[in-house]
Short mmCIF file of C-alpha atoms and ligand atoms in Angstrom, two decimals:
data_model
loop_
_atom_site.label_atom_id
_atom_site.label_comp_id
_atom_site.label_asym_id
_atom_site.label_seq_id
_atom_site.Cartn_x
_atom_site.Cartn_y
_atom_site.Cartn_z
CA MET A 6 9.90 -3.19 232.16
CA TYR A 7 6.91 -5.91 232.68
CA LEU A 8 4.58 -6.37 235.58
CA THR A 9 2.92 -9.33 237.29
CA PHE A 10 -0.43 -8.10 238.83
CA HIS A 11 -3.28 -9.57 240.50
CA CYS A 12 -6.48 -8.90 239.09
CA PRO A 13 -9.31 -7.15 240.97
CA ASN A 14 -11.73 -8.73 238.91
CA CYS A 15 -10.98 -12.50 238.82
CA ASP A 16 -8.17 -12.53 241.58
CA ARG A 17 -5.94 -14.27 239.21
CA THR A 18 -2.32 -13.32 238.32
CA THR A 19 -1.16 -11.95 234.83
CA GLN A 20 2.29 -11.47 233.70
CA THR A 21 2.50 -8.62 231.18
CA SER A 22 5.25 -8.50 228.15
CA ASP A 23 7.04 -4.91 227.98
CA VAL A 24 4.64 -2.24 229.28
CA ALA A 25 6.05 0.19 226.86
CA GLN A 26 4.23 -1.39 223.90
CA PHE A 27 0.60 -0.95 226.18
CA THR A 28 -1.28 2.10 227.12
CA GLU A 29 -3.60 -0.49 229.10
CA LEU A 30 -3.16 -2.89 231.69
CA SER A 31 -5.70 -5.79 231.07
CA CYS A 32 -5.98 -9.24 232.62
CA GLU A 33 -5.39 -12.41 230.56
CA HIS A 34 -8.05 -14.46 232.39
CA CYS A 35 -11.10 -12.26 232.41
CA GLY A 36 -10.40 -9.10 230.17
CA TRP A 37 -10.50 -6.80 232.89
CA GLY A 38 -8.50 -3.58 231.89
CA ARG A 39 -7.39 -0.30 233.05
CA PRO A 40 -5.52 2.36 231.70
CA PHE A 41 -1.92 3.28 233.08
CA PRO A 42 -1.90 6.13 235.40
CA GLU A 43 -1.61 9.34 233.75
CA GLY A 44 2.14 10.37 233.00
CA VAL A 45 3.70 7.59 234.33
CA GLU A 46 6.98 6.51 232.69
CA ARG A 47 6.66 2.84 231.19
CA SER A 48 10.14 2.77 229.69
CA ASN A 49 12.67 0.45 230.90
CA GLU A 50 13.97 2.51 234.07
CA THR A 51 12.98 3.20 237.23
CA PRO A 52 9.02 3.77 237.81
CA SER A 53 8.12 6.66 240.31
CA GLU A 54 5.03 5.02 241.00
CA CYS A 55 3.15 1.75 240.61
CA LEU A 56 2.15 1.36 237.00
CA ARG A 57 -1.37 -0.38 238.17
CA CYS A 58 -2.54 2.00 240.83
CA GLY A 59 -0.42 5.18 240.98
CA ASN A 60 1.03 4.55 244.35
CA PRO A 61 4.55 6.06 244.76
CA ASP A 62 5.34 3.77 247.57
CA LEU A 63 7.49 0.73 246.10
CA TRP A 64 9.91 -1.48 247.90
CA ARG A 65 12.52 -3.52 246.31
CA GLN A 66 13.05 -7.41 246.90
CA LYS A 67 14.58 -10.46 245.03
CA ASN A 68 12.44 -12.20 242.86
CA PHE A 69 12.94 -15.35 244.78
CA PRO A 70 10.02 -17.39 245.95
CA THR A 71 10.20 -18.00 249.58
CA SER A 72 8.63 -21.14 249.19
CA LEU A 73 11.74 -22.38 246.97
CA GLY A 74 14.23 -21.08 249.63
CA LEU A 75 12.35 -22.96 252.36
CA LEU A 76 12.40 -26.26 250.27
CA PHE A 77 16.39 -25.92 249.84
CA VAL A 78 16.57 -25.72 253.55
CA ALA A 79 14.31 -28.61 254.19
CA MET A 80 16.33 -30.66 251.24
CA GLY A 81 19.46 -29.78 252.83
CA ALA A 82 18.38 -30.61 256.68
CA ILE A 83 17.08 -34.03 255.53
CA SER A 84 19.75 -35.55 253.59
CA SER A 85 22.39 -34.01 255.73
CA SER A 86 20.52 -35.91 258.85
CA ILE A 87 20.50 -39.13 256.58
CA ALA A 88 24.07 -38.78 256.30
CA TRP A 89 24.21 -38.22 259.98
CA MET A 90 22.49 -41.51 260.64
CA TYR A 91 24.70 -43.32 258.97
CA TYR A 92 28.08 -42.02 260.88
CA ARG A 93 29.06 -39.73 257.91
CA PRO A 94 29.56 -36.22 259.81
CA ILE A 95 31.90 -34.77 257.35
CA LEU A 96 29.41 -35.53 254.14
CA ALA A 97 26.68 -34.34 256.30
CA LEU A 98 28.34 -30.96 256.82
CA SER A 99 29.18 -31.05 253.11
CA ILE A 100 25.47 -31.53 252.27
CA LEU A 101 24.56 -28.64 254.41
CA MET A 102 27.07 -26.32 253.20
CA ALA A 103 26.43 -27.37 249.63
CA PHE A 104 22.83 -26.02 250.19
CA ALA A 105 23.47 -23.03 251.76
CA LEU A 106 25.79 -22.22 249.03
CA LEU A 107 23.11 -23.18 246.38
CA ASP A 108 20.65 -21.03 248.10
CA MET A 109 22.90 -18.02 247.99
CA VAL A 110 24.08 -18.17 244.58
CA LEU A 111 20.39 -18.31 243.63
CA TYR A 112 19.79 -15.36 245.94
CA ILE A 113 22.50 -13.16 243.75
CA VAL A 114 21.61 -14.10 240.45
CA MET A 115 17.89 -13.50 241.10
CA SER A 116 16.91 -10.37 239.68
CA ASP A 117 15.16 -7.44 242.08
CA VAL A 118 11.83 -6.18 241.47
CA LEU A 119 9.91 -3.42 242.73
CA VAL A 120 6.48 -4.38 244.60
CA CYS A 121 3.77 -1.93 245.28
CA TYR A 122 2.93 -1.67 248.99
CA ARG A 123 -0.90 -1.03 247.89
CA CYS A 124 -1.68 -3.74 245.05
CA ARG A 125 1.22 -5.68 245.46
CA THR A 126 2.10 -5.05 241.77
CA LYS A 127 5.71 -6.58 240.88
CA HIS A 128 7.88 -4.20 238.44
CA HIS A 129 10.20 -6.52 236.76
CA ASP A 130 13.37 -5.57 234.85
CA VAL A 131 13.89 -1.95 236.45
CA ASP A 132 16.51 -0.28 238.08
CA VAL A 133 15.79 -0.62 241.92
CA SER A 134 18.80 1.67 243.23
CA GLN A 135 16.70 4.25 244.74
CA TYR A 136 14.27 2.26 246.44
CA LYS A 137 14.72 0.69 249.96
CA ALA A 138 13.63 -2.88 251.30
CA PHE A 139 10.29 -3.84 252.60
CA ASP A 140 9.55 -1.16 255.45
CA HIS A 141 7.43 -2.82 258.42
CA GLU A 142 6.25 0.69 259.34
CA THR A 143 4.99 1.65 255.92
CA GLY A 144 3.68 -1.86 255.39
CA GLU A 145 1.50 -1.45 258.39
CA LYS A 146 0.02 1.62 257.17
CA TYR A 147 -1.07 0.31 253.84
CA ARG A 148 -2.36 -3.11 255.66
CA GLN A 149 -4.48 -0.30 258.00
CA GLU A 150 -5.64 1.25 254.77
CA GLU A 151 -6.72 -2.21 253.23
CA ILE A 152 -8.66 -2.96 256.02
CA ARG A 153 -10.88 0.37 256.35
CA ARG A 154 -11.41 -0.10 252.55
CA LYS A 155 -12.79 -3.73 253.14
CA GLU A 156 -14.81 -2.34 255.88
CA ALA A 157 -16.26 0.71 253.97
CA GLU A 158 -17.41 -1.95 251.02
CA ALA A 159 -18.87 -3.96 253.42
CA GLU A 160 -20.61 -1.00 254.94
CA ALA A 161 -21.78 -0.06 251.32
CA GLU A 162 -22.89 -3.34 250.29
CA LYS A 163 -25.27 -3.45 253.79
CA LYS A 164 -26.77 0.04 252.46
CA ILE A 165 -28.26 -1.45 249.31
CA PRO A 166 -31.84 -2.36 249.48
CA ASP A 167 -32.80 -5.53 248.49
ZN1 ZN B 230 -9.04 -10.84 235.84
ZN1 ZN B 231 0.02 -0.47 242.98
#
């Protein structure tokens, strides 16, 4: 299993190698580090909680960048409109279908990842079968939590005398 996480210190993304070799998660950009949560399973199977923050709520998703999917749709639409303009309806339709097919094939071959609701750390190379896709209710719960946390932080900052 390896992780992609967002560093809380410098806001950049780090992709680790196999976490079974490490006892600490560290940022490759600024050197921020934190030990893995106590008792967390780091071998190549199913993590029972997030390896960065210890949160048990994870969702499964395809490791497929949304922007890439959108790019395919746009490319298919543009090239098929061009064919349409030149009175080639069959070509136009074939182009659309080819892009749809390409999109589908990519989706199938892309691996699944587990994403933490709280810190958005991605867990790659894992068995995702016991996890569900993104749930909006749970997502909302964590979004509210994040807002409260930010408010509390801002409050705490105000109280520090100059
Ligand atoms: Zn960092
Ligand atoms: Zn997490």
